PDB file of C-alpha atoms in Angstrom:
ATOM      1  CA  MET A   4       7.073 -15.283  -8.967  1.00 51.00           C
ATOM      2  CA  ALA A   5       8.420 -14.523  -5.476  1.00 46.00           C
ATOM      3  CA  LYS A   6      11.967 -15.435  -6.575  1.00 49.00           C
ATOM      4  CA  TYR A   7      11.655 -12.978  -9.475  1.00 45.00           C
ATOM      5  CA  PHE A   8      10.787 -10.026  -7.226  1.00 45.00           C
ATOM      6  CA  ILE A   9      13.422 -10.938  -4.636  1.00 46.00           C
ATOM      7  CA  SER A  10      16.087 -11.152  -7.364  1.00 50.00           C
ATOM      8  CA  LEU A  11      15.083  -7.708  -8.639  1.00 48.00           C
ATOM      9  CA  GLY A  12      15.251  -6.349  -5.099  1.00 47.00           C
ATOM     10  CA  ILE A  13      18.774  -7.706  -4.590  1.00 49.00           C
ATOM     11  CA  PHE A  14      19.854  -6.134  -7.877  1.00 48.00           C
ATOM     12  CA  PHE A  15      18.565  -2.696  -6.895  1.00 46.00           C
ATOM     13  CA  SER A  16      19.983  -2.948  -3.380  1.00 47.00           C
ATOM     14  CA  THR A  17      23.481  -3.289  -4.830  1.00 47.00           C
ATOM     15  CA  ASN A  18      23.241  -1.126  -7.946  1.00 51.00           C
ATOM     16  CA  THR A  19      20.846   1.816  -7.652  1.00 49.00           C
ATOM     17  CA  ASP A  20      23.129   4.039  -5.590  1.00 48.00           C
ATOM     18  CA  ASN A  21      25.886   3.640  -8.175  1.00 43.00           C
ATOM     19  CA  LEU A  22      23.508   4.140 -11.103  1.00 47.00           C
ATOM     20  CA  PHE A  23      21.581   7.154  -9.867  1.00 44.00           C
ATOM     21  CA  GLY A  24      23.591   8.630  -6.998  1.00 43.00           C
ATOM     22  CA  GLN A  25      22.408   9.934  -3.645  1.00 50.00           C
ATOM     23  CA  SER A  26      20.685  13.155  -4.778  1.00 72.00           C
ATOM     24  CA  LEU A  27      17.148  11.974  -3.973  1.00 90.00           C
ATOM     25  CA  GLN A  28      15.605  11.699  -0.531  1.00 93.00           C
ATOM     26  CA  PRO A  29      15.204   8.128   0.786  1.00 96.00           C
ATOM     27  CA  ILE A  30      12.344   6.174  -0.763  1.00 98.00           C
ATOM     28  CA  GLN A  31       8.890   6.765   0.776  1.00 97.00           C
ATOM     29  CA  LEU A  32       6.320   3.955   0.640  1.00 97.00           C
ATOM     30  CA  ASP A  33       2.561   3.474   0.783  1.00 98.00           C
ATOM     31  CA  ARG A  34       3.226   0.211   2.673  1.00 97.00           C
ATOM     32  CA  PRO A  35       3.498  -1.744   4.949  1.00 98.00           C
ATOM     33  CA  ASP A  36       0.818   0.073   6.949  1.00 97.00           C
ATOM     34  CA  GLN A  37      -2.672   0.762   5.616  1.00 98.00           C
ATOM     35  CA  THR A  38      -2.056   4.522   5.787  1.00 98.00           C
ATOM     36  CA  GLU A  39      -1.066   5.787   2.354  1.00 98.00           C
ATOM     37  CA  CYS A  40       1.648   8.450   2.523  1.00 97.00           C
ATOM     38  CA  PRO A  41       1.319  11.948   0.992  1.00 98.00           C
ATOM     39  CA  PHE A  42       4.722  11.807  -0.742  1.00 98.00           C
ATOM     40  CA  ILE A  43       4.942  11.726  -4.548  1.00 98.00           C
ATOM     41  CA  THR A  44       7.276   9.414  -6.489  1.00 98.00           C
ATOM     42  CA  PRO A  45      10.212  11.496  -7.861  1.00 97.00           C
ATOM     43  CA  THR A  46       9.759  12.858 -11.386  1.00 97.00           C
ATOM     44  CA  LYS A  47      10.523  10.346 -14.181  1.00 96.00           C
ATOM     45  CA  HIS A  48      11.095   7.554 -11.654  1.00 97.00           C
ATOM     46  CA  ILE A  49       9.338   4.198 -11.451  1.00 98.00           C
ATOM     47  CA  GLN A  50       8.662   2.816  -7.976  1.00 98.00           C
ATOM     48  CA  ILE A  51       7.542  -0.778  -7.355  1.00 98.00           C
ATOM     49  CA  GLU A  52       6.144  -1.793  -3.950  1.00 98.00           C
ATOM     50  CA  ASN A  53       5.666  -5.549  -3.468  1.00 98.00           C
ATOM     51  CA  GLY A  54       3.908  -7.257  -0.563  1.00 98.00           C
ATOM     52  CA  PHE A  55       3.544 -10.955   0.207  1.00 98.00           C
ATOM     53  CA  THR A  56       0.700 -11.424   2.697  1.00 98.00           C
ATOM     54  CA  TYR A  57      -0.894 -14.384   4.477  1.00 98.00           C
ATOM     55  CA  GLU A  58      -4.240 -13.652   6.132  1.00 98.00           C
ATOM     56  CA  ASN A  59      -6.330 -15.821   8.463  1.00 98.00           C
ATOM     57  CA  ILE A  60      -9.860 -14.600   7.854  1.00 97.00           C
ATOM     58  CA  ASP A  61     -11.461 -17.182  10.140  1.00 94.00           C
ATOM     59  CA  ARG A  62     -10.973 -20.832  11.080  1.00 91.00           C
ATOM     60  CA  GLU A  63     -11.841 -22.069   7.576  1.00 93.00           C
ATOM     61  CA  SER A  64     -10.954 -19.140   5.303  1.00 97.00           C
ATOM     62  CA  LYS A  65      -7.425 -18.042   4.365  1.00 97.00           C
ATOM     63  CA  SER A  66      -5.940 -15.800   1.688  1.00 97.00           C
ATOM     64  CA  LEU A  67      -2.463 -15.406   0.237  1.00 97.00           C
ATOM     65  CA  ASN A  68      -1.152 -12.491  -1.848  1.00 97.00           C
ATOM     66  CA  TYR A  69       2.045 -13.339  -3.736  1.00 95.00           C
ATOM     67  CA  PRO A  70       2.460 -10.572  -4.455  1.00 95.00           C
ATOM     68  CA  SER A  71       0.308  -7.493  -4.274  1.00 97.00           C
ATOM     69  CA  THR A  72       2.211  -4.881  -6.278  1.00 98.00           C
ATOM     70  CA  LEU A  73       1.785  -1.119  -6.471  1.00 98.00           C
ATOM     71  CA  TRP A  74       3.448   0.317  -9.590  1.00 98.00           C
ATOM     72  CA  LYS A  75       4.052   4.090  -9.488  1.00 98.00           C
ATOM     73  CA  TYR A  76       5.409   6.620 -11.987  1.00 98.00           C
ATOM     74  CA  GLY A  77       6.312  10.193 -11.041  1.00 98.00           C
ATOM     75  CA  VAL A  78       4.953  12.548 -13.730  1.00 98.00           C
ATOM     76  CA  ASN A  79       6.115  15.687 -11.935  1.00 97.00           C
ATOM     77  CA  GLU A  80       6.786  16.828  -8.372  1.00 96.00           C
ATOM     78  CA  LYS A  81       3.060  16.958  -7.547  1.00 98.00           C
ATOM     79  CA  PHE A  82       1.533  14.065  -9.532  1.00 98.00           C
ATOM     80  CA  GLU A  83       2.066  10.316  -9.927  1.00 98.00           C
ATOM     81  CA  LEU A  84       0.311   7.567 -11.872  1.00 98.00           C
ATOM     82  CA  ARG A  85      -0.525   4.279 -10.120  1.00 98.00           C
ATOM     83  CA  LEU A  86      -1.321   0.684 -11.084  1.00 98.00           C
ATOM     84  CA  ILE A  87      -2.165  -2.143  -8.645  1.00 98.00           C
ATOM     85  CA  THR A  88      -1.889  -5.840  -9.510  1.00 98.00           C
ATOM     86  CA  GLU A  89      -2.675  -8.633  -7.043  1.00 98.00           C
ATOM     87  CA  LEU A  90      -2.066 -12.350  -7.529  1.00 98.00           C
ATOM     88  CA  VAL A  91      -4.024 -14.217  -4.856  1.00 98.00           C
ATOM     89  CA  THR A  92      -5.116 -17.614  -3.591  1.00 98.00           C
ATOM     90  CA  GLU A  93      -8.303 -17.727  -1.500  1.00 97.00           C
ATOM     91  CA  ARG A  94      -9.225 -20.891   0.411  1.00 97.00           C
ATOM     92  CA  ASN A  95     -12.367 -21.764   2.352  1.00 94.00           C
ATOM     93  CA  ALA A  96     -14.221 -24.925   3.332  1.00 89.00           C
ATOM     94  CA  ALA A  97     -15.916 -25.150  -0.071  1.00 89.00           C
ATOM     95  CA  ASP A  98     -13.163 -24.434  -2.595  1.00 94.00           C
ATOM     96  CA  THR A  99      -9.871 -22.765  -3.502  1.00 97.00           C
ATOM     97  CA  LYS A 100      -9.509 -19.972  -6.052  1.00 97.00           C
ATOM     98  CA  THR A 101      -6.249 -18.673  -7.522  1.00 98.00           C
ATOM     99  CA  GLY A 102      -5.838 -15.826  -9.982  1.00 98.00           C
ATOM    100  CA  LEU A 103      -5.367 -12.143 -10.652  1.00 98.00           C
ATOM    101  CA  LEU A 104      -7.751  -9.713  -8.971  1.00 98.00           C
ATOM    102  CA  PRO A 105      -9.246  -6.992 -11.203  1.00 98.00           C
ATOM    103  CA  ILE A 106      -6.526  -4.446 -11.993  1.00 98.00           C
ATOM    104  CA  THR A 107      -6.697  -1.023 -10.330  1.00 98.00           C
ATOM    105  CA  ILE A 108      -5.535   2.208 -11.969  1.00 98.00           C
ATOM    106  CA  GLY A 109      -5.260   5.646 -10.411  1.00 98.00           C
ATOM    107  CA  PHE A 110      -3.240   8.667  -9.403  1.00 98.00           C
ATOM    108  CA  LYS A 111      -1.945  10.640  -6.446  1.00 98.00           C
ATOM    109  CA  THR A 112      -1.674  14.417  -6.430  1.00 98.00           C
ATOM    110  CA  GLN A 113      -0.134  16.638  -3.766  1.00 98.00           C
ATOM    111  CA  LEU A 114      -2.421  19.324  -2.350  1.00 98.00           C
ATOM    112  CA  LEU A 115      -0.595  20.947   0.587  1.00 98.00           C
ATOM    113  CA  GLU A 116       2.862  21.113   2.130  1.00 97.00           C
ATOM    114  CA  GLU A 117       3.096  20.835   5.902  1.00 97.00           C
ATOM    115  CA  LYS A 118       2.902  24.267   7.508  1.00 96.00           C
ATOM    116  CA  GLY A 119       2.206  24.761  11.190  1.00 94.00           C
ATOM    117  CA  ILE A 120      -0.890  22.798  12.165  1.00 94.00           C
ATOM    118  CA  LEU A 121      -1.672  22.055   8.499  1.00 97.00           C
ATOM    119  CA  PRO A 122      -0.493  18.559   7.531  1.00 98.00           C
ATOM    120  CA  LYS A 123       1.255  17.553   4.323  1.00 98.00           C
ATOM    121  CA  THR A 124      -1.753  16.443   2.264  1.00 98.00           C
ATOM    122  CA  SER A 125      -2.351  14.505  -0.949  1.00 98.00           C
ATOM    123  CA  PHE A 126      -5.380  13.058  -2.727  1.00 98.00           C
ATOM    124  CA  ILE A 127      -5.485   9.515  -4.132  1.00 98.00           C
ATOM    125  CA  GLY A 128      -8.094   8.349  -6.643  1.00 98.00           C
ATOM    126  CA  HIS A 129      -8.462   4.781  -7.951  1.00 98.00           C
ATOM    127  CA  ILE A 130     -10.743   2.857 -10.288  1.00 98.00           C
ATOM    128  CA  THR A 131     -10.772  -0.945  -9.986  1.00 98.00           C
ATOM    129  CA  THR A 132     -11.758  -2.570 -13.256  1.00 98.00           C
ATOM    130  CA  SER A 133     -14.567  -5.125 -13.299  1.00 97.00           C
ATOM    131  CA  ASN A 134     -13.198  -7.646 -15.819  1.00 95.00           C
ATOM    132  CA  ILE A 135      -9.457  -7.072 -16.333  1.00 97.00           C
ATOM    133  CA  GLY A 136      -8.371  -9.994 -14.190  1.00 97.00           C
ATOM    134  CA  SER A 137      -9.106 -13.675 -13.660  1.00 97.00           C
ATOM    135  CA  LYS A 138     -12.688 -14.678 -14.453  1.00 96.00           C
ATOM    136  CA  GLN A 139     -13.442 -16.047 -10.962  1.00 96.00           C
ATOM    137  CA  PHE A 140     -12.659 -12.646  -9.363  1.00 97.00           C
ATOM    138  CA  GLN A 141     -14.501 -10.383 -11.803  1.00 97.00           C
ATOM    139  CA  THR A 142     -17.197  -8.042 -10.468  1.00 97.00           C
ATOM    140  CA  LYS A 143     -20.442  -6.647 -11.863  1.00 97.00           C
ATOM    141  CA  HIS A 144     -19.269  -3.034 -11.979  1.00 97.00           C
ATOM    142  CA  ILE A 145     -16.120  -0.944 -11.854  1.00 97.00           C
ATOM    143  CA  ALA A 146     -15.274   0.099  -8.293  1.00 98.00           C
ATOM    144  CA  PRO A 147     -14.065   3.633  -7.522  1.00 98.00           C
ATOM    145  CA  SER A 148     -12.241   4.643  -4.352  1.00 98.00           C
ATOM    146  CA  PHE A 149     -10.575   7.777  -3.070  1.00 98.00           C
ATOM    147  CA  ARG A 150      -8.867   9.038   0.050  1.00 98.00           C
ATOM    148  CA  PHE A 151      -7.123  12.068   1.497  1.00 98.00           C
ATOM    149  CA  THR A 152      -3.759  11.206   3.045  1.00 98.00           C
ATOM    150  CA  MET A 153      -2.209  13.523   5.633  1.00 98.00           C
ATOM    151  CA  GLN A 154       0.960  13.586   7.708  1.00 98.00           C
ATOM    152  CA  HIS A 155       2.406  15.690  10.549  1.00 97.00           C
ATOM    153  CA  SER A 156       6.012  15.758  11.785  1.00 96.00           C
ATOM    154  CA  LEU A 157       5.618  15.657  15.578  1.00 96.00           C
ATOM    155  CA  ALA A 158       9.366  15.595  16.231  1.00 94.00           C
ATOM    156  CA  SER A 159      12.560  14.874  14.298  1.00 92.00           C
ATOM    157  CA  LYS A 160      11.987  11.116  14.638  1.00 96.00           C
ATOM    158  CA  ILE A 161       8.208  10.839  15.114  1.00 98.00           C
ATOM    159  CA  SER A 162       5.415  11.314  12.573  1.00 98.00           C
ATOM    160  CA  LEU A 163       1.639  11.063  12.708  1.00 98.00           C
ATOM    161  CA  ALA A 164      -0.240  10.095   9.546  1.00 98.00           C
ATOM    162  CA  TYR A 165      -3.902   9.487   8.822  1.00 98.00           C
ATOM    163  CA  ASN A 166      -6.262   8.830   5.907  1.00 98.00           C
ATOM    164  CA  LEU A 167      -9.959   9.438   5.316  1.00 98.00           C
ATOM    165  CA  GLY A 168     -11.715   8.009   2.301  1.00 98.00           C
ATOM    166  CA  VAL A 169     -14.499   6.029   0.654  1.00 98.00           C
ATOM    167  CA  GLU A 170     -14.511   2.866  -1.464  1.00 98.00           C
ATOM    168  CA  TRP A 171     -16.979   0.669  -3.362  1.00 98.00           C
ATOM    169  CA  ASN A 172     -16.776  -3.102  -3.923  1.00 96.00           C
ATOM    170  CA  GLY A 173     -18.000  -3.420  -7.516  1.00 97.00           C
ATOM    171  CA  GLU A 174     -20.949  -5.648  -6.560  1.00 96.00           C
ATOM    172  CA  ASN A 175     -23.484  -3.125  -5.237  1.00 94.00           C
ATOM    173  CA  ALA A 176     -23.981   0.592  -4.608  1.00 93.00           C
ATOM    174  CA  GLU A 177     -23.065   0.449  -0.895  1.00 95.00           C
ATOM    175  CA  GLN A 178     -20.120   2.646  -0.001  1.00 97.00           C
ATOM    176  CA  THR A 179     -17.612   1.891   2.742  1.00 98.00           C
ATOM    177  CA  TYR A 180     -15.862   4.680   4.621  1.00 98.00           C
ATOM    178  CA  ILE A 181     -12.159   4.228   5.444  1.00 98.00           C
ATOM    179  CA  TYR A 182     -10.134   5.623   8.309  1.00 98.00           C
ATOM    180  CA  THR A 183      -6.494   5.054   9.298  1.00 98.00           C
ATOM    181  CA  LEU A 184      -4.255   6.498  12.019  1.00 98.00           C
ATOM    182  CA  ALA A 185      -0.563   5.579  12.219  1.00 98.00           C
ATOM    183  CA  THR A 186       2.377   6.758  14.314  1.00 98.00           C
ATOM    184  CA  GLY A 187       5.832   6.233  12.807  1.00 98.00           C
ATOM    185  CA  PHE A 188       9.171   6.183  14.662  1.00 98.00           C
ATOM    186  CA  THR A 189      12.704   6.475  13.281  1.00 98.00           C
ATOM    187  CA  LEU A 190      14.783   4.081  15.403  1.00 98.00           C
ATOM    188  CA  THR A 191      18.086   4.403  13.525  1.00 97.00           C
ATOM    189  CA  GLU A 192      19.252   5.871  10.227  1.00 96.00           C
ATOM    190  CA  LYS A 193      17.935   2.756   8.467  1.00 98.00           C
ATOM    191  CA  LEU A 194      15.397   1.154  10.814  1.00 98.00           C
ATOM    192  CA  GLY A 195      11.873   2.429  11.415  1.00 98.00           C
ATOM    193  CA  CYS A 196       8.685   1.126  12.995  1.00 98.00           C
ATOM    194  CA  TYR A 197       5.015   2.039  13.242  1.00 98.00           C
ATOM    195  CA  ALA A 198       1.791   1.249  15.073  1.00 98.00           C
ATOM    196  CA  GLU A 199      -1.616   1.774  13.516  1.00 98.00           C
ATOM    197  CA  VAL A 200      -5.357   1.471  13.960  1.00 98.00           C
ATOM    198  CA  TYR A 201      -7.599   1.456  10.902  1.00 98.00           C
ATOM    199  CA  GLY A 202     -11.049   0.381   9.867  1.00 98.00           C
ATOM    200  CA  PHE A 203     -13.859   0.123   7.379  1.00 98.00           C
ATOM    201  CA  ILE A 204     -17.321   1.567   8.055  1.00 98.00           C
ATOM    202  CA  PRO A 205     -19.957   0.249   5.624  1.00 97.00           C
ATOM    203  CA  THR A 206     -23.270   2.025   5.403  1.00 94.00           C
ATOM    204  CA  MET A 207     -25.327  -1.152   5.899  1.00 91.00           C
ATOM    205  CA  ASN A 208     -23.102  -3.493   7.962  1.00 91.00           C
ATOM    206  CA  LYS A 209     -21.010  -3.494  11.126  1.00 96.00           C
ATOM    207  CA  THR A 210     -17.753  -1.553  11.410  1.00 97.00           C
ATOM    208  CA  ASP A 211     -14.553  -3.563  10.914  1.00 98.00           C
ATOM    209  CA  ASN A 212     -11.738  -2.221  13.147  1.00 98.00           C
ATOM    210  CA  ARG A 213      -8.156  -3.535  13.045  1.00 98.00           C
ATOM    211  CA  PHE A 214      -4.671  -2.970  14.473  1.00 98.00           C
ATOM    212  CA  ASP A 215      -1.257  -3.572  12.929  1.00 98.00           C
ATOM    213  CA  THR A 216       2.408  -2.852  13.541  1.00 98.00           C
ATOM    214  CA  GLY A 217       5.663  -3.404  11.709  1.00 98.00           C
ATOM    215  CA  PHE A 218       9.203  -2.468  10.792  1.00 98.00           C
ATOM    216  CA  THR A 219      10.970  -1.014   7.755  1.00 98.00           C
ATOM    217  CA  TYR A 220      14.646  -1.328   6.843  1.00 98.00           C
ATOM    218  CA  LEU A 221      16.243   1.090   4.367  1.00 98.00           C
ATOM    219  CA  VAL A 222      18.887  -0.918   2.507  1.00 98.00           C
ATOM    220  CA  ASN A 223      19.796   2.171   0.487  1.00 97.00           C
ATOM    221  CA  ASN A 224      18.030   5.321  -0.723  1.00 96.00           C
ATOM    222  CA  ASP A 225      16.192   3.366  -3.430  1.00 97.00           C
ATOM    223  CA  PHE A 226      15.486   0.013  -1.768  1.00 98.00           C
ATOM    224  CA  MET A 227      13.487  -0.825   1.367  1.00 98.00           C
ATOM    225  CA  LEU A 228      12.390  -4.029   3.124  1.00 98.00           C
ATOM    226  CA  ASP A 229       9.429  -4.308   5.492  1.00 98.00           C
ATOM    227  CA  LEU A 230       7.852  -6.794   7.886  1.00 98.00           C
ATOM    228  CA  SER A 231       4.424  -6.356   9.475  1.00 98.00           C
ATOM    229  CA  GLY A 232       1.467  -8.088  11.071  1.00 98.00           C
ATOM    230  CA  GLY A 233      -1.952  -7.259  12.410  1.00 98.00           C
ATOM    231  CA  ILE A 234      -5.059  -8.479  14.204  1.00 98.00           C
ATOM    232  CA  GLY A 235      -8.792  -7.851  13.972  1.00 98.00           C
ATOM    233  CA  LEU A 236     -10.445  -5.849  16.737  1.00 98.00           C
ATOM    234  CA  SER A 237     -14.085  -6.370  15.773  1.00 98.00           C
ATOM    235  CA  GLU A 238     -16.161  -9.533  15.781  1.00 96.00           C
ATOM    236  CA  ASN A 239     -16.446  -9.422  11.975  1.00 95.00           C
ATOM    237  CA  SER A 240     -12.751  -8.627  11.345  1.00 98.00           C
ATOM    238  CA  PRO A 241     -10.234 -11.093   9.866  1.00 97.00           C
ATOM    239  CA  LYS A 242      -8.369 -12.925  12.632  1.00 98.00           C
ATOM    240  CA  ASN A 243      -4.809 -11.861  11.753  1.00 98.00           C
ATOM    241  CA  TYR A 244      -2.280 -11.351   8.951  1.00 98.00           C
ATOM    242  CA  PHE A 245       1.476 -11.406   8.365  1.00 98.00           C
ATOM    243  CA  SER A 246       3.284  -9.614   5.553  1.00 98.00           C
ATOM    244  CA  PHE A 247       6.748  -9.215   4.050  1.00 98.00           C
ATOM    245  CA  GLY A 248       7.606  -6.573   1.460  1.00 98.00           C
ATOM    246  CA  LEU A 249      10.385  -5.290  -0.737  1.00 98.00           C
ATOM    247  CA  SER A 250      10.189  -2.019  -2.626  1.00 98.00           C
ATOM    248  CA  TYR A 251      12.541  -0.184  -4.953  1.00 98.00           C
ATOM    249  CA  ARG A 252      12.687   2.677  -7.434  1.00 97.00           C
ATOM    250  CA  PHE A 253      14.740   3.587 -10.482  1.00 97.00           C
ATOM    251  CA  LYS A 254      14.859   6.312 -13.093  1.00 95.00           C
ATOM    252  CA  ALA A 255      12.820   5.629 -16.209  1.00 93.00           C
ATOM    253  CA  ILE A 256      14.759   5.449 -19.442  1.00 78.00           C
ATOM    254  CA  ASN A 257      14.273   8.656 -21.454  1.00 67.00           C
TER     255      ASN A 257
END
């Protein structure tokens, strides 16, 4: 599976500029940070964002995503459709489970352009299915989630982005509030980096705060690589994670 996505990435890194030219702005991703971006996938383009992640939850529990994939289609300049698929292995002291997590479907729509103190703003809505996935990962109910994603340009090479939202887990009615805050830096024409704090605030349990940082490398306008890692800041947070990603876009066939 990993070889398949890497082969696709190599193909797009060497061919997309020739196929579709340089008319579009460089690809904008919703990864590797946890802060979703407000940018919309270009009209009639498909964008595929793949992440391979290893997470140490605690001394006995580990998880591996290989990959987690966000599939996006630009309907018009203000609206995109989204699909999330995640192939995972979860290990703990008792057993090991491997399979496909319930599939998530959704959309992103642009609300505001950046103007003065007003940030560029979009709204993302998702529904995670309860039973479209491997049996061992199915949930009792469908699980909705939504967030507002906002971004300011602080300077020509510095941006500030943040998200506020709510999600449900599909097992009970308890909602969890989400916050993210990320600062991005353009180091060169192709290399960027970020630092971020983010967290989850359940209504009935302790807050889970985390920190992560990483780098992105723009191979060409339609293909980007990323490398990131993070740590837990709260007692109940996962210990750490490491992630590698490759993302690309192409024009859909009419």
